[in-house]
Amino acid sequence: MTAIAANTAAPIRSAPAREGLAIFGAGRAKEAGFESAQALLDAFELPRYRLAQIYRSATKELALSFDAMTSLPAALRRRLAERVRISSLRLVREAISDDKQTTKLLYALADGNEVEAVLMRHRSGRTTACISSQAGCALRCDFCATGQGGFTRHLSALEIFDQALDVARRARAEKRNLTNVVYMGMGEPFLNYDRVMDSVALLNDAAGFNLGARHITISTAGVVPGIEKFTKAGIQVNLAISLHAADDVLRTKLMPINKKWPIARLMRAARAYVARTHRKIFYEYVMLAGTNDSPDDARQLADLLGGPLHHVNLIPYNATDAPYSRSSPAAMRRFQAILRERGVPSTLRHTMGDDIAAACGQLRVDKQRGAFA
Ligand code: SAH
């Protein structure tokens, strides 16, 4: 069993405690029109170990096709290729930033809905996949392109995992190893909790993709019941919370979810997480000129986050159709200096891929407008 399962403290239905192979087998079988992995095996008259071979080839060896799964007999590879898809995703658009650090990928799902993922090549050598958990998003954050389009549907665990798998294959082709996965693409992971946790189990499975839980980050807009469930799951996956304002009036304007779970309620859940797990929380704070970037905003944020195990990621805003613009470099530095004076650690994210609209949900919007046609 994987390391995260061993740390599971609470007797909740904990998806990560299930094996990656079982989730993979059931998911792929369902996509191919079978009721279960066993039904697929029966239809192909295969012993169970064949499924484990396929799983291993797909997730550990990052095979590009059934044909590349050389541990399988050639005839079987052909039969599988006819009936089963190697991925639930089809690439429809790809955009590479001028500095070559970021590749944005737009995928079509089997039903035609589209989601996006991003491959980020960090100068440090790290390689990160940013993946989506839903097609669209119900939360309608005022500044976010995904929110403007509304919610379409949840992604399955495989549809989520397949994004990381595809990014990992692309990275491998460039002799890079995928080192990190962040759930910061389209959608709200904690409104699709069980499938997201199943996808984490797939990422984390030592017999498969084998990405350490500490290299995975889930970002939430502040779905308090999700944070509470995640706290009890006791897993090592990192938690990021999109805060964006330390004042309820402003935060409600930016993020309507704040009406349901206001800052005090959110911070209560955050403190309980830190107390129980002793793990740091990452706070995302998108820097919007004249909206949330004043010295007073910085002081209010520092007051809110007083105490240990907090880290603020200051994110330069990527323009969308929304009536916001990015804070000036001077305003961002001033903001960070105030946090520093007050003992709140922060990182000013450098902008990756603005020229290809690498912010959440933007590639899809550009495509709808025909910009990539
Ligand atoms: N729903 C989750 C995860 C998806 S968004 C969440 O809200 O955390 C990942 C991050 O990108 C969030 O912090 C979100 O607020 C931020 N974001 C959305 N649109 C952006 C934009 N145009 N520029 C910069 N960051 C943006």
CSV table of C-alpha atoms and ligand atoms in Angstrom, one decimal:
chain,number,residue,atom,x,y,z
A,1,MET,CA,0.0,0.0,0.0
A,2,THR,CA,1.2,3.5,-0.6
A,3,ALA,CA,2.7,5.7,2.0
A,4,ILE,CA,-0.2,8.1,2.2
A,5,ALA,CA,-2.6,5.3,3.1
A,6,ALA,CA,-0.4,4.4,6.1
A,7,ASN,CA,-0.9,7.9,7.4
A,8,THR,CA,-4.6,7.9,7.1
A,9,ALA,CA,-5.8,8.7,10.5
A,10,ALA,CA,-9.5,8.9,10.2
A,11,PRO,CA,-11.9,6.1,9.3
A,12,ILE,CA,-13.5,8.1,6.4
A,13,ARG,CA,-13.9,6.6,3.0
A,14,SER,CA,-10.4,7.5,2.0
A,15,ALA,CA,-9.9,7.2,-1.7
A,16,PRO,CA,-6.1,7.3,-1.5
A,17,ALA,CA,-6.3,4.1,0.5
A,18,ARG,CA,-7.6,2.4,-2.6
A,19,GLU,CA,-5.1,1.0,-5.1
A,20,GLY,CA,-4.2,2.9,-8.2
A,21,LEU,CA,-4.6,-0.2,-10.3
A,22,ALA,CA,-8.2,-0.7,-9.2
A,23,ILE,CA,-9.1,2.9,-10.0
A,24,PHE,CA,-7.3,2.7,-13.3
A,25,GLY,CA,-8.8,-0.6,-14.3
A,26,ALA,CA,-12.4,0.4,-13.4
A,27,GLY,CA,-12.0,3.8,-15.1
A,28,ARG,CA,-10.5,2.5,-18.4
A,29,ALA,CA,-13.1,-0.3,-18.5
A,30,LYS,CA,-16.0,2.1,-18.1
A,31,GLU,CA,-14.6,4.3,-20.8
A,32,ALA,CA,-14.5,1.3,-23.1
A,33,GLY,CA,-18.2,0.5,-22.3
A,34,PHE,CA,-17.6,-2.3,-19.7
A,35,GLU,CA,-19.2,-2.5,-16.3
A,36,SER,CA,-16.0,-3.3,-14.5
A,37,ALA,CA,-12.3,-4.2,-15.0
A,38,GLN,CA,-13.3,-7.8,-14.6
A,39,ALA,CA,-15.9,-7.5,-17.4
A,40,LEU,CA,-13.2,-6.1,-19.7
A,41,LEU,CA,-10.8,-8.9,-18.8
A,42,ASP,CA,-13.6,-11.5,-19.4
A,43,ALA,CA,-14.4,-10.0,-22.8
A,44,PHE,CA,-10.8,-10.2,-23.9
A,45,GLU,CA,-10.3,-13.6,-22.1
A,46,LEU,CA,-7.4,-12.2,-20.2
A,47,PRO,CA,-5.9,-13.2,-16.8
A,48,ARG,CA,-5.8,-10.5,-14.2
A,49,TYR,CA,-2.1,-9.9,-14.4
A,50,ARG,CA,-2.5,-8.5,-17.9
A,51,LEU,CA,-4.3,-5.5,-16.4
A,52,ALA,CA,-1.4,-4.9,-14.0
A,53,GLN,CA,1.0,-5.1,-17.0
A,54,ILE,CA,-1.1,-2.5,-18.9
A,55,TYR,CA,-1.3,-0.3,-15.8
A,56,ARG,CA,2.5,-0.4,-15.3
A,57,SER,CA,3.3,0.3,-19.0
A,58,ALA,CA,0.9,3.2,-19.1
A,59,THR,CA,1.8,4.8,-15.8
A,60,LYS,CA,5.3,3.8,-14.9
A,61,GLU,CA,6.9,3.4,-18.4
A,62,LEU,CA,4.7,6.2,-19.8
A,63,ALA,CA,3.9,4.2,-23.0
A,64,LEU,CA,2.5,6.3,-25.7
A,65,SER,CA,0.2,3.6,-27.2
A,66,PHE,CA,-0.8,0.0,-26.7
A,67,ASP,CA,1.6,-0.8,-29.5
A,68,ALA,CA,4.5,0.4,-27.3
A,69,MET,CA,3.5,-2.0,-24.5
A,70,THR,CA,6.1,-4.6,-25.5
A,71,SER,CA,5.3,-6.8,-22.4
A,72,LEU,CA,2.0,-7.7,-24.1
A,73,PRO,CA,1.7,-10.1,-27.1
A,74,ALA,CA,1.4,-8.3,-30.4
A,75,ALA,CA,-2.1,-9.6,-31.2
A,76,LEU,CA,-3.4,-8.5,-27.8
A,77,ARG,CA,-1.9,-5.0,-28.3
A,78,ARG,CA,-3.9,-4.7,-31.6
A,79,ARG,CA,-7.1,-6.0,-30.0
A,80,LEU,CA,-6.8,-3.5,-27.1
A,81,ALA,CA,-6.0,-0.6,-29.4
A,82,GLU,CA,-9.3,-1.3,-31.3
A,83,ARG,CA,-11.5,-1.3,-28.3
A,84,VAL,CA,-9.8,0.6,-25.5
A,85,ARG,CA,-8.5,4.2,-25.5
A,86,ILE,CA,-5.0,4.8,-24.1
A,87,SER,CA,-6.1,8.2,-22.8
A,88,SER,CA,-9.4,9.9,-22.2
A,89,LEU,CA,-8.0,13.1,-23.7
A,90,ARG,CA,-7.4,14.2,-27.2
A,91,LEU,CA,-5.1,17.2,-27.7
A,92,VAL,CA,-6.8,20.0,-29.6
A,93,ARG,CA,-4.5,22.9,-29.1
A,94,GLU,CA,-1.0,23.6,-27.8
A,95,ALA,CA,0.7,26.9,-27.2
A,96,ILE,CA,4.3,27.5,-26.2
A,97,SER,CA,5.4,30.7,-24.5
A,98,ASP,CA,8.1,32.9,-26.1
A,99,ASP,CA,10.5,32.0,-23.4
A,100,LYS,CA,9.8,28.2,-24.0
A,101,GLN,CA,9.2,27.7,-20.3
A,102,THR,CA,5.5,27.1,-20.5
A,103,THR,CA,3.4,24.9,-22.7
A,104,LYS,CA,-0.3,25.2,-22.5
A,105,LEU,CA,-2.4,22.2,-23.6
A,106,LEU,CA,-6.0,22.2,-24.4
A,107,TYR,CA,-7.7,18.7,-24.5
A,108,ALA,CA,-11.1,17.5,-25.7
A,109,LEU,CA,-12.8,14.9,-23.5
A,110,ALA,CA,-14.8,12.0,-25.1
A,111,ASP,CA,-18.0,14.1,-24.9
A,112,GLY,CA,-16.4,17.1,-26.6
A,113,ASN,CA,-16.0,19.2,-23.4
A,114,GLU,CA,-12.6,20.9,-23.2
A,115,VAL,CA,-10.1,21.2,-20.3
A,116,GLU,CA,-6.6,22.5,-20.1
A,117,ALA,CA,-3.4,21.7,-18.5
A,118,VAL,CA,0.0,23.4,-18.4
A,119,LEU,CA,3.5,22.1,-18.5
A,120,MET,CA,6.0,24.4,-16.7
A,121,ARG,CA,9.7,24.0,-17.1
A,122,HIS,CA,11.3,25.8,-14.1
A,123,ARG,CA,14.9,27.0,-14.4
A,124,SER,CA,15.6,25.1,-11.2
A,125,GLY,CA,15.1,21.9,-13.1
A,126,ARG,CA,11.7,21.2,-11.6
A,127,THR,CA,8.9,20.3,-14.0
A,128,THR,CA,5.3,20.9,-13.0
A,129,ALA,CA,2.0,19.9,-14.5
A,130,CYS,CA,-0.9,22.2,-13.7
A,131,ILE,CA,-4.1,20.2,-14.1
A,132,SER,CA,-7.9,20.7,-14.2
A,133,SER,CA,-10.4,19.0,-11.9
A,134,GLN,CA,-13.7,20.1,-13.6
A,135,ALA,CA,-14.8,21.2,-17.0
A,136,GLY,CA,-15.6,24.8,-16.2
A,137,CYS,CA,-16.2,26.0,-12.6
A,138,ALA,CA,-19.3,27.0,-10.6
A,139,LEU,CA,-17.6,29.5,-8.3
A,140,ARG,CA,-17.6,32.6,-10.6
A,141,CYS,CA,-14.6,34.3,-9.2
A,142,ASP,CA,-14.8,37.8,-10.7
A,143,PHE,CA,-11.3,37.9,-12.2
A,144,CYS,CA,-11.1,34.3,-13.5
A,145,ALA,CA,-11.7,33.3,-17.1
A,146,THR,CA,-12.9,29.8,-16.1
A,147,GLY,CA,-15.5,31.2,-13.7
A,148,GLN,CA,-16.9,33.5,-16.4
A,149,GLY,CA,-17.8,30.4,-18.5
A,150,GLY,CA,-19.7,28.6,-15.7
A,151,PHE,CA,-19.7,25.0,-14.7
A,152,THR,CA,-20.1,22.1,-17.1
A,153,ARG,CA,-19.3,18.9,-15.3
A,154,HIS,CA,-16.9,17.1,-12.9
A,155,LEU,CA,-14.0,15.2,-14.4
A,156,SER,CA,-13.5,11.6,-13.6
A,157,ALA,CA,-10.4,10.5,-11.7
A,158,LEU,CA,-8.9,9.2,-15.0
A,159,GLU,CA,-9.6,12.4,-16.9
A,160,ILE,CA,-7.8,14.3,-14.2
A,161,PHE,CA,-4.9,11.8,-14.0
A,162,ASP,CA,-4.6,11.5,-17.8
A,163,GLN,CA,-3.6,15.2,-17.9
A,164,ALA,CA,-0.7,14.6,-15.6
A,165,LEU,CA,0.2,11.4,-17.6
A,166,ASP,CA,0.2,13.3,-20.9
A,167,VAL,CA,2.3,16.2,-19.5
A,168,ALA,CA,4.7,13.6,-18.0
A,169,ARG,CA,5.0,11.9,-21.5
A,170,ARG,CA,5.7,15.3,-23.1
A,171,ALA,CA,8.3,16.1,-20.4
A,172,ARG,CA,9.9,12.7,-20.9
A,173,ALA,CA,10.2,13.3,-24.6
A,174,GLU,CA,12.4,16.4,-23.6
A,175,LYS,CA,14.4,14.3,-21.2
A,176,ARG,CA,12.7,16.0,-18.2
A,177,ASN,CA,11.0,14.2,-15.3
A,178,LEU,CA,7.7,15.5,-14.0
A,179,THR,CA,8.5,16.5,-10.5
A,180,ASN,CA,5.3,18.3,-9.3
A,181,VAL,CA,1.6,18.3,-10.0
A,182,VAL,CA,-0.7,21.2,-8.9
A,183,TYR,CA,-4.5,21.2,-9.1
A,184,MET,CA,-4.6,24.8,-10.2
A,185,GLY,CA,-6.2,24.5,-13.6
A,186,MET,CA,-9.9,24.7,-14.3
A,187,GLY,CA,-12.4,23.9,-11.6
A,188,GLU,CA,-12.6,23.6,-7.8
A,189,PRO,CA,-11.0,20.4,-6.7
A,190,PHE,CA,-12.9,20.2,-3.3
A,191,LEU,CA,-16.2,20.3,-5.1
A,192,ASN,CA,-15.1,17.1,-6.9
A,193,TYR,CA,-13.5,15.7,-3.8
A,194,ASP,CA,-13.7,11.9,-4.2
A,195,ARG,CA,-12.6,11.9,-7.9
A,196,VAL,CA,-9.8,14.3,-7.1
A,197,MET,CA,-8.7,12.0,-4.3
A,198,ASP,CA,-8.8,9.0,-6.6
A,199,SER,CA,-6.7,10.9,-9.0
A,200,VAL,CA,-4.2,11.7,-6.2
A,201,ALA,CA,-4.1,7.9,-5.4
A,202,LEU,CA,-3.2,7.3,-9.1
A,203,LEU,CA,-0.5,9.9,-9.0
A,204,ASN,CA,0.9,8.6,-5.7
A,205,ASP,CA,0.8,4.9,-6.4
A,206,ALA,CA,4.3,3.4,-5.9
A,207,ALA,CA,3.4,0.6,-8.3
A,208,GLY,CA,2.4,3.1,-11.0
A,209,PHE,CA,3.0,6.9,-11.5
A,210,ASN,CA,4.8,7.1,-8.2
A,211,LEU,CA,4.8,10.8,-7.5
A,212,GLY,CA,5.4,11.6,-3.9
A,213,ALA,CA,2.4,13.2,-2.1
A,214,ARG,CA,4.6,16.1,-1.0
A,215,HIS,CA,5.1,16.9,-4.7
A,216,ILE,CA,1.3,17.3,-5.2
A,217,THR,CA,-0.6,20.5,-4.3
A,218,ILE,CA,-4.4,20.9,-4.2
A,219,SER,CA,-5.6,24.5,-4.5
A,220,THR,CA,-9.1,25.4,-3.2
A,221,ALA,CA,-11.0,28.6,-3.4
A,222,GLY,CA,-12.0,28.0,0.2
A,223,VAL,CA,-14.5,25.1,0.3
A,224,VAL,CA,-14.5,24.7,4.1
A,225,PRO,CA,-16.1,21.2,4.3
A,226,GLY,CA,-13.5,20.0,1.7
A,227,ILE,CA,-10.6,21.5,3.8
A,228,GLU,CA,-12.1,19.7,6.9
A,229,LYS,CA,-12.3,16.4,5.1
A,230,PHE,CA,-8.8,16.8,3.7
A,231,THR,CA,-7.5,17.6,7.2
A,232,LYS,CA,-9.0,14.3,8.6
A,233,ALA,CA,-7.6,12.3,5.7
A,234,GLY,CA,-4.2,13.1,7.1
A,235,ILE,CA,-2.4,12.8,3.8
A,236,GLN,CA,0.9,14.5,2.9
A,237,VAL,CA,-0.5,16.3,-0.2
A,238,ASN,CA,0.1,20.1,0.0
A,239,LEU,CA,-2.9,22.4,0.6
A,240,ALA,CA,-3.1,25.8,-1.1
A,241,ILE,CA,-6.0,28.3,-0.4
A,242,SER,CA,-6.9,31.0,-2.8
A,243,LEU,CA,-7.4,34.0,-0.5
A,244,HIS,CA,-6.9,37.1,-2.7
A,245,ALA,CA,-8.2,39.5,0.0
A,246,ALA,CA,-8.1,39.7,3.8
A,247,ASP,CA,-11.3,41.7,4.1
A,248,ASP,CA,-14.7,40.1,3.7
A,249,VAL,CA,-16.3,42.8,1.6
A,250,LEU,CA,-13.5,42.8,-0.9
A,251,ARG,CA,-13.2,39.0,-0.9
A,252,THR,CA,-16.9,38.5,-1.5
A,253,LYS,CA,-16.7,40.8,-4.5
A,254,LEU,CA,-13.7,38.9,-5.9
A,255,MET,CA,-14.9,35.4,-4.8
A,256,PRO,CA,-18.6,34.9,-4.3
A,257,ILE,CA,-17.9,31.7,-2.4
A,258,ASN,CA,-16.8,34.0,0.5
A,259,LYS,CA,-20.5,34.6,1.2
A,260,LYS,CA,-20.9,31.0,2.1
A,261,TRP,CA,-17.6,30.6,4.0
A,262,PRO,CA,-16.4,34.0,5.1
A,263,ILE,CA,-12.8,34.6,6.0
A,264,ALA,CA,-13.2,33.9,9.8
A,265,ARG,CA,-14.7,30.5,9.0
A,266,LEU,CA,-12.1,29.7,6.4
A,267,MET,CA,-9.3,30.6,8.7
A,268,ARG,CA,-10.8,28.4,11.5
A,269,ALA,CA,-10.6,25.5,9.1
A,270,ALA,CA,-7.1,26.5,8.0
A,271,ARG,CA,-5.8,26.7,11.6
A,272,ALA,CA,-7.4,23.3,12.5
A,273,TYR,CA,-5.5,21.9,9.5
A,274,VAL,CA,-2.2,23.3,10.6
A,275,ALA,CA,-2.8,22.2,14.2
A,276,ARG,CA,-3.6,18.7,13.2
A,277,THR,CA,-1.1,18.1,10.4
A,278,HIS,CA,1.8,20.5,11.3
A,279,ARG,CA,1.9,21.2,7.6
A,280,LYS,CA,2.3,24.6,6.0
A,281,ILE,CA,-0.6,26.1,4.1
A,282,PHE,CA,0.1,28.1,0.9
A,283,TYR,CA,-2.1,31.1,0.3
A,284,GLU,CA,-2.6,32.3,-3.2
A,285,TYR,CA,-2.9,36.0,-3.6
A,286,VAL,CA,-3.5,37.4,-7.1
A,287,MET,CA,-2.2,40.9,-7.3
A,288,LEU,CA,-4.8,43.2,-8.8
A,289,ALA,CA,-3.8,46.9,-9.4
A,290,GLY,CA,-5.7,49.3,-7.1
A,291,THR,CA,-8.0,46.5,-5.8
A,292,ASN,CA,-6.1,44.4,-3.2
A,293,ASP,CA,-2.5,45.6,-3.5
A,294,SER,CA,-2.2,48.6,-1.2
A,295,PRO,CA,0.0,48.8,2.0
A,296,ASP,CA,-3.2,48.5,4.1
A,297,ASP,CA,-4.2,45.3,2.2
A,298,ALA,CA,-0.7,43.9,3.0
A,299,ARG,CA,-1.0,44.8,6.7
A,300,GLN,CA,-4.4,43.3,6.9
A,301,LEU,CA,-3.2,40.1,5.3
A,302,ALA,CA,-0.2,39.9,7.7
A,303,ASP,CA,-2.5,40.4,10.7
A,304,LEU,CA,-4.8,37.6,9.4
A,305,LEU,CA,-2.0,35.1,8.8
A,306,GLY,CA,-0.1,35.7,12.1
A,307,GLY,CA,1.3,32.5,13.4
A,308,PRO,CA,3.4,29.7,12.0
A,309,LEU,CA,3.2,27.5,8.9
A,310,HIS,CA,1.8,30.0,6.4
A,311,HIS,CA,3.3,30.9,3.1
A,312,VAL,CA,1.9,33.5,0.7
A,313,ASN,CA,2.3,33.1,-3.1
A,314,LEU,CA,1.8,36.5,-4.7
A,315,ILE,CA,0.6,35.9,-8.2
A,316,PRO,CA,0.8,38.6,-10.9
A,317,TYR,CA,-2.6,38.8,-12.5
A,318,ASN,CA,-3.0,37.5,-16.1
A,319,ALA,CA,-5.4,39.7,-18.0
A,320,THR,CA,-8.8,38.3,-18.9
A,321,ASP,CA,-12.0,40.1,-20.0
A,322,ALA,CA,-12.6,41.0,-16.4
A,323,PRO,CA,-12.1,44.7,-15.5
A,324,TYR,CA,-8.8,44.1,-13.6
A,325,SER,CA,-5.2,44.7,-14.3
A,326,ARG,CA,-1.9,43.5,-12.9
A,327,SER,CA,-0.3,45.3,-10.1
A,328,SER,CA,2.8,47.2,-11.0
A,329,PRO,CA,6.2,45.6,-10.1
A,330,ALA,CA,6.7,48.4,-7.5
A,331,ALA,CA,3.3,47.7,-5.8
A,332,MET,CA,4.1,44.0,-5.7
A,333,ARG,CA,7.5,44.6,-4.1
A,334,ARG,CA,6.1,47.1,-1.6
A,335,PHE,CA,3.4,44.6,-0.7
A,336,GLN,CA,5.9,41.8,-0.2
A,337,ALA,CA,8.2,44.1,1.9
A,338,ILE,CA,5.3,44.8,4.3
A,339,LEU,CA,4.6,41.0,4.6
A,340,ARG,CA,8.3,40.4,5.3
A,341,GLU,CA,8.5,43.2,7.9
A,342,ARG,CA,5.6,41.5,9.7
A,343,GLY,CA,7.2,38.0,9.5
A,344,VAL,CA,4.9,36.5,6.9
A,345,PRO,CA,7.0,34.5,4.3
A,346,SER,CA,6.0,35.0,0.7
A,347,THR,CA,7.1,34.3,-2.8
A,348,LEU,CA,6.5,36.6,-5.7
A,349,ARG,CA,5.7,34.3,-8.6
A,350,HIS,CA,7.4,35.3,-11.7
A,351,THR,CA,5.0,35.4,-14.6
A,352,MET,CA,5.1,32.3,-16.7
A,353,GLY,CA,3.5,32.2,-20.1
A,354,ASP,CA,1.5,35.4,-20.1
A,355,ASP,CA,2.0,35.7,-23.8
A,356,ILE,CA,0.1,32.4,-24.3
A,357,ALA,CA,-2.7,33.3,-21.8
A,358,ALA,CA,-1.5,30.6,-19.3
A,359,ALA,CA,-3.9,31.8,-16.6
A,360,CYS,CA,-6.7,29.5,-15.5
A,361,GLY,CA,-9.2,28.9,-18.3
A,362,GLN,CA,-7.8,31.3,-20.8
A,363,LEU,CA,-6.7,29.0,-23.6
A,364,ARG,CA,-10.3,27.7,-23.9
A,365,VAL,CA,-11.6,31.3,-24.1
A,366,ASP,CA,-9.1,32.2,-26.8
A,367,LYS,CA,-10.0,29.2,-28.8
A,368,GLN,CA,-13.7,30.1,-28.6
A,369,ARG,CA,-12.8,33.4,-30.0
A,370,GLY,CA,-10.8,31.9,-32.8
A,371,ALA,CA,-7.5,33.2,-31.7
A,372,PHE,CA,-5.8,29.8,-32.2
A,373,ALA,CA,-7.8,28.8,-35.2
B,1,SAH,N1,-10.5,26.6,-7.8
B,1,SAH,C1,-9.2,26.5,-7.2
B,1,SAH,C2,-8.1,26.1,-8.2
B,1,SAH,C3,-8.1,26.7,-9.6
B,1,SAH,S1,-7.5,28.3,-9.9
B,1,SAH,C4,-8.8,27.7,-6.5
B,1,SAH,O1,-9.5,28.7,-6.6
B,1,SAH,O2,-7.8,27.7,-5.8
B,1,SAH,C5,-5.8,28.3,-9.5
B,1,SAH,C6,-5.4,29.7,-9.0
B,1,SAH,O3,-5.3,30.7,-10.1
B,1,SAH,C7,-6.3,30.4,-8.0
B,1,SAH,O4,-5.6,31.0,-7.0
B,1,SAH,C8,-7.0,31.4,-8.9
B,1,SAH,O5,-7.6,32.4,-8.1
B,1,SAH,C9,-5.9,31.9,-9.8
B,1,SAH,N2,-6.3,32.6,-11.0
B,1,SAH,C10,-7.5,32.5,-11.7
B,1,SAH,N3,-7.5,33.4,-12.7
B,1,SAH,C11,-6.3,34.0,-12.7
B,1,SAH,C12,-5.7,35.0,-13.5
B,1,SAH,N4,-6.4,35.5,-14.6
B,1,SAH,N5,-4.5,35.5,-13.2
B,1,SAH,C13,-3.8,34.9,-12.1
B,1,SAH,N6,-4.3,34.0,-11.3
B,1,SAH,C14,-5.6,33.5,-11.6
